[in-house]
PDB file of C-alpha atoms in Angstrom:
ATOM      1  CA  ALA A   1     -16.651  19.857  -4.155  1.00 66.00           C
ATOM      2  CA  VAL A   2     -15.294  19.851  -7.681  1.00 74.00           C
ATOM      3  CA  VAL A   3     -16.855  17.235  -9.978  1.00 76.00           C
ATOM      4  CA  ARG A   4     -15.186  16.294 -13.267  1.00 80.00           C
ATOM      5  CA  VAL A   5     -17.901  15.990 -15.895  1.00 79.00           C
ATOM      6  CA  THR A   6     -15.961  15.276 -19.097  1.00 81.00           C
ATOM      7  CA  GLY A   7     -12.794  13.380 -19.888  1.00 79.00           C
ATOM      8  CA  GLY A   8     -10.693  12.010 -22.697  1.00 78.00           C
ATOM      9  CA  SER A   9      -8.641  13.844 -25.283  1.00 74.00           C
ATOM     10  CA  ALA A  10     -11.463  15.955 -26.772  1.00 75.00           C
ATOM     11  CA  TRP A  11     -11.387  19.707 -26.344  1.00 80.00           C
ATOM     12  CA  HIS A  12     -14.366  20.597 -24.115  1.00 81.00           C
ATOM     13  CA  ARG A  13     -15.452  24.216 -23.774  1.00 78.00           C
ATOM     14  CA  ASP A  14     -18.225  26.720 -23.072  1.00 78.00           C
ATOM     15  CA  PRO A  15     -20.425  24.925 -20.542  1.00 82.00           C
ATOM     16  CA  ALA A  16     -23.939  26.231 -19.906  1.00 80.00           C
ATOM     17  CA  PHE A  17     -26.736  24.839 -17.754  1.00 81.00           C
ATOM     18  CA  THR A  18     -30.301  24.671 -19.022  1.00 78.00           C
ATOM     19  CA  ARG A  19     -32.591  27.190 -17.328  1.00 74.00           C
ATOM     20  CA  ASP A  20     -34.062  24.542 -15.048  1.00 78.00           C
ATOM     21  CA  GLY A  21     -30.603  23.210 -14.149  1.00 80.00           C
ATOM     22  CA  THR A  22     -31.373  19.624 -15.203  1.00 84.00           C
ATOM     23  CA  ALA A  23     -28.820  19.425 -18.023  1.00 84.00           C
ATOM     24  CA  LEU A  24     -25.377  20.733 -18.860  1.00 83.00           C
ATOM     25  CA  LEU A  25     -24.592  21.794 -22.452  1.00 82.00           C
ATOM     26  CA  TYR A  26     -21.048  22.131 -23.762  1.00 83.00           C
ATOM     27  CA  ALA A  27     -19.102  22.109 -27.011  1.00 81.00           C
ATOM     28  CA  ALA A  28     -16.571  19.356 -27.696  1.00 82.00           C
ATOM     29  CA  ASP A  29     -14.579  18.059 -30.636  1.00 80.00           C
ATOM     30  CA  SER A  30     -15.149  14.418 -29.720  1.00 75.00           C
ATOM     31  CA  GLY A  31     -14.724  12.134 -32.708  1.00 70.00           C
ATOM     32  CA  GLY A  32     -12.810  14.804 -34.633  1.00 70.00           C
ATOM     33  CA  ARG A  33     -15.853  17.011 -35.255  1.00 74.00           C
ATOM     34  CA  SER A  34     -17.052  19.846 -33.083  1.00 78.00           C
ATOM     35  CA  ALA A  35     -20.592  19.476 -31.762  1.00 81.00           C
ATOM     36  CA  ILE A  36     -22.786  20.547 -28.883  1.00 82.00           C
ATOM     37  CA  TRP A  37     -23.345  17.863 -26.251  1.00 84.00           C
ATOM     38  CA  SER A  38     -25.775  17.579 -23.352  1.00 83.00           C
ATOM     39  CA  ARG A  39     -25.527  15.677 -20.075  1.00 86.00           C
ATOM     40  CA  PRO A  40     -28.340  15.294 -17.564  1.00 87.00           C
ATOM     41  CA  TRP A  41     -27.348  16.947 -14.292  1.00 84.00           C
ATOM     42  CA  SER A  42     -28.324  16.465 -10.678  1.00 82.00           C
ATOM     43  CA  ALA A  43     -26.706  18.102  -7.666  1.00 76.00           C
ATOM     44  CA  THR A  44     -26.822  14.786  -5.855  1.00 77.00           C
ATOM     45  CA  ALA A  45     -26.019  12.332  -8.669  1.00 74.00           C
ATOM     46  CA  GLY A  46     -23.752  14.528 -10.846  1.00 75.00           C
ATOM     47  CA  ALA A  47     -23.686  14.142 -14.614  1.00 78.00           C
ATOM     48  CA  GLY A  48     -25.417  11.463 -16.642  1.00 83.00           C
ATOM     49  CA  PRO A  49     -24.330  10.057 -20.012  1.00 85.00           C
ATOM     50  CA  ALA A  50     -23.455  12.501 -22.811  1.00 85.00           C
ATOM     51  CA  VAL A  51     -25.825  12.914 -25.760  1.00 84.00           C
ATOM     52  CA  ARG A  52     -24.817  14.677 -28.973  1.00 83.00           C
ATOM     53  CA  VAL A  53     -27.257  17.551 -29.592  1.00 81.00           C
ATOM     54  CA  THR A  54     -26.096  18.927 -32.953  1.00 79.00           C
ATOM     55  CA  GLY A  55     -25.703  16.427 -35.728  1.00 68.00           C
ATOM     56  CA  SER A  56     -24.330  18.168 -38.804  1.00 63.00           C
ATOM     57  CA  ALA A  57     -21.047  17.272 -40.442  1.00 59.00           C
ATOM     58  CA  LEU A  58     -20.351  21.028 -40.407  1.00 60.00           C
ATOM     59  CA  GLY A  59     -19.540  20.926 -36.713  1.00 60.00           C
ATOM     60  CA  ALA A  60     -20.661  23.436 -34.116  1.00 61.00           C
ATOM     61  CA  ALA A  61     -18.976  25.945 -31.915  1.00 61.00           C
ATOM     62  CA  ALA A  62     -19.980  26.976 -28.455  1.00 56.00           C
ATOM     63  CA  PRO A  63     -23.549  26.915 -27.211  1.00 59.00           C
ATOM     64  CA  PRO A  64     -24.641  30.416 -26.266  1.00 55.00           C
ATOM     65  CA  GLY A  65     -26.343  29.400 -23.097  1.00 58.00           C
ATOM     66  CA  PRO A  66     -29.468  27.552 -22.156  1.00 58.00           C
ATOM     67  CA  PRO A  67     -32.147  26.816 -24.738  1.00 62.00           C
ATOM     68  CA  VAL A  68     -35.253  28.970 -24.572  1.00 61.00           C
ATOM     69  CA  PHE A  69     -38.619  27.467 -25.505  1.00 60.00           C
ATOM     70  CA  GLY A  70     -36.843  24.496 -27.055  1.00 67.00           C
ATOM     71  CA  GLN A  71     -34.639  26.576 -29.358  1.00 74.00           C
ATOM     72  CA  LEU A  72     -30.870  26.536 -29.086  1.00 79.00           C
ATOM     73  CA  LEU A  73     -28.857  29.173 -30.935  1.00 81.00           C
ATOM     74  CA  PHE A  74     -25.205  28.458 -31.581  1.00 83.00           C
ATOM     75  CA  ALA A  75     -22.294  29.408 -33.822  1.00 83.00           C
ATOM     76  CA  ARG A  76     -21.216  26.882 -36.447  1.00 82.00           C
ATOM     77  CA  GLY A  77     -18.058  27.135 -38.535  1.00 79.00           C
ATOM     78  CA  ARG A  78     -14.589  28.485 -37.897  1.00 75.00           C
ATOM     79  CA  GLY A  79     -12.994  31.833 -38.605  1.00 79.00           C
ATOM     80  CA  ALA A  80     -14.718  33.897 -41.286  1.00 81.00           C
ATOM     81  CA  SER A  81     -17.149  31.041 -42.022  1.00 82.00           C
ATOM     82  CA  SER A  82     -18.750  31.224 -38.556  1.00 83.00           C
ATOM     83  CA  ARG A  83     -22.547  31.674 -38.764  1.00 87.00           C
ATOM     84  CA  VAL A  84     -25.403  31.639 -36.249  1.00 86.00           C
ATOM     85  CA  TRP A  85     -27.624  28.546 -36.402  1.00 84.00           C
ATOM     86  CA  VAL A  86     -30.861  27.562 -34.688  1.00 82.00           C
ATOM     87  CA  ARG A  87     -31.692  24.071 -33.433  1.00 80.00           C
ATOM     88  CA  GLU A  88     -35.443  23.656 -33.021  1.00 79.00           C
ATOM     89  CA  ALA A  89     -37.005  21.525 -30.290  1.00 76.00           C
ATOM     90  CA  ASP A  90     -37.774  18.830 -32.899  1.00 82.00           C
ATOM     91  CA  GLY A  91     -34.065  18.553 -33.836  1.00 80.00           C
ATOM     92  CA  ARG A  92     -34.158  20.481 -37.113  1.00 82.00           C
ATOM     93  CA  GLU A  93     -31.240  22.871 -37.624  1.00 82.00           C
ATOM     94  CA  HIS A  94     -31.115  25.953 -39.861  1.00 83.00           C
ATOM     95  CA  ARG A  95     -29.176  29.178 -40.233  1.00 85.00           C
ATOM     96  CA  LEU A  96     -30.495  32.308 -38.567  1.00 84.00           C
ATOM     97  CA  THR A  97     -29.445  34.479 -41.538  1.00 83.00           C
ATOM     98  CA  ILE A  98     -28.509  33.944 -45.183  1.00 81.00           C
ATOM     99  CA  GLY A  99     -25.737  36.562 -45.371  1.00 80.00           C
ATOM    100  CA  GLU A 100     -22.035  35.932 -45.751  1.00 84.00           C
ATOM    101  CA  ARG A 101     -20.872  38.035 -42.818  1.00 86.00           C
ATOM    102  CA  THR A 102     -18.982  36.403 -39.984  1.00 89.00           C
ATOM    103  CA  GLU A 103     -21.390  35.848 -37.062  1.00 88.00           C
ATOM    104  CA  ARG A 104     -20.297  34.927 -33.551  1.00 84.00           C
ATOM    105  CA  LEU A 105     -21.414  34.661 -29.943  1.00 83.00           C
ATOM    106  CA  PRO A 106     -25.217  34.508 -30.187  1.00 85.00           C
ATOM    107  CA  ARG A 107     -27.053  35.257 -26.948  1.00 81.00           C
ATOM    108  CA  LEU A 108     -30.785  34.871 -26.392  1.00 79.00           C
ATOM    109  CA  SER A 109     -32.829  37.355 -24.415  1.00 79.00           C
ATOM    110  CA  PRO A 110     -34.401  35.928 -21.238  1.00 75.00           C
ATOM    111  CA  ASP A 111     -37.818  35.749 -22.912  1.00 76.00           C
ATOM    112  CA  GLY A 112     -36.378  33.964 -25.968  1.00 75.00           C
ATOM    113  CA  ARG A 113     -37.736  36.501 -28.462  1.00 78.00           C
ATOM    114  CA  LEU A 114     -34.514  38.329 -29.355  1.00 82.00           C
ATOM    115  CA  VAL A 115     -30.995  37.262 -30.183  1.00 84.00           C
ATOM    116  CA  ALA A 116     -27.912  39.455 -29.990  1.00 86.00           C
ATOM    117  CA  PHE A 117     -24.784  38.411 -31.856  1.00 87.00           C
ATOM    118  CA  LEU A 118     -21.492  39.804 -33.070  1.00 87.00           C
ATOM    119  CA  VAL A 119     -21.072  40.534 -36.798  1.00 89.00           C
ATOM    120  CA  GLU A 120     -17.551  40.967 -38.147  1.00 87.00           C
ATOM    121  CA  GLU A 121     -16.834  42.794 -41.391  1.00 83.00           C
ATOM    122  CA  GLU A 122     -13.819  44.572 -42.870  1.00 82.00           C
ATOM    123  CA  ALA A 123     -15.029  47.825 -41.334  1.00 82.00           C
ATOM    124  CA  GLY A 124     -15.062  46.353 -37.827  1.00 85.00           C
ATOM    125  CA  ARG A 125     -17.347  44.542 -35.415  1.00 86.00           C
ATOM    126  CA  GLN A 126     -20.962  45.265 -34.641  1.00 87.00           C
ATOM    127  CA  VAL A 127     -23.383  43.867 -32.108  1.00 88.00           C
ATOM    128  CA  VAL A 128     -26.786  43.376 -33.694  1.00 85.00           C
ATOM    129  CA  VAL A 129     -30.129  42.344 -32.239  1.00 87.00           C
ATOM    130  CA  ARG A 130     -32.898  40.618 -34.177  1.00 84.00           C
ATOM    131  CA  VAL A 131     -36.138  38.794 -33.567  1.00 82.00           C
ATOM    132  CA  VAL A 132     -35.717  35.045 -33.241  1.00 77.00           C
ATOM    133  CA  PRO A 133     -37.572  33.387 -36.123  1.00 69.00           C
ATOM    134  CA  GLY A 134     -40.145  30.710 -35.490  1.00 63.00           C
ATOM    135  CA  PRO A 135     -39.634  27.140 -36.738  1.00 55.00           C
ATOM    136  CA  THR A 136     -41.389  27.861 -40.035  1.00 54.00           C
ATOM    137  CA  ASP A 137     -39.799  31.262 -40.750  1.00 56.00           C
ATOM    138  CA  ARG A 138     -37.126  31.568 -43.413  1.00 53.00           C
ATOM    139  CA  PRO A 139     -33.629  32.821 -42.503  1.00 54.00           C
ATOM    140  CA  MET A 140     -33.159  36.524 -43.183  1.00 51.00           C
ATOM    141  CA  ASP A 141     -30.220  38.791 -43.881  1.00 47.00           C
ATOM    142  CA  ALA A 142     -32.075  42.102 -43.984  1.00 41.00           C
ATOM    143  CA  PRO A 143     -33.525  43.974 -40.998  1.00 43.00           C
ATOM    144  CA  PRO A 144     -35.063  43.668 -38.488  1.00 44.00           C
ATOM    145  CA  GLU A 145     -31.509  43.915 -37.168  1.00 49.00           C
ATOM    146  CA  ARG A 146     -30.749  46.789 -34.890  1.00 48.00           C
ATOM    147  CA  LEU A 147     -27.232  48.036 -34.310  1.00 46.00           C
ATOM    148  CA  VAL A 148     -26.430  48.042 -30.628  1.00 49.00           C
ATOM    149  CA  ALA A 149     -22.748  48.931 -30.682  1.00 46.00           C
ATOM    150  CA  ALA A 150     -19.920  49.272 -33.176  1.00 45.00           C
ATOM    151  CA  ASP A 151     -16.199  48.875 -32.689  1.00 46.00           C
ATOM    152  CA  SER A 152     -14.101  49.738 -35.712  1.00 43.00           C
ATOM    153  CA  THR A 153     -10.827  49.428 -33.782  1.00 43.00           C
ATOM    154  CA  ALA A 154     -10.855  45.616 -33.627  1.00 41.00           C
TER     155      ALA A 154
END
């Protein structure tokens, strides 16, 4: 059976279940500002009430998938200002890097130790992989990033 989880005039997109399947994350522009939302989920009861997960006035784009070890990586910003951010289990949010490159589509490795994301520059797009910083680490722009693939035709 199909179950409608969201409603209203907001633009809802990019749903992802938590690893244990007990919550559904999605991005929505409810209230005129894009944010990541969470709803408790049960196969028998359906979705519970929505809770806003990201709280910045900067908005947030799509969640990359389920949080790993309490960390949620997501893209924030639109167009060339899109950057990868980290939301820690305690609710603090910070950028993954300090560079000015466009960053999109972060994806965590299954063990939560690596993140792959798309970097866009004038020369083209690159997929890079880096170690996920801990809650007390500072954002970095230098390696350890490893080029996985490059596409200069985009």
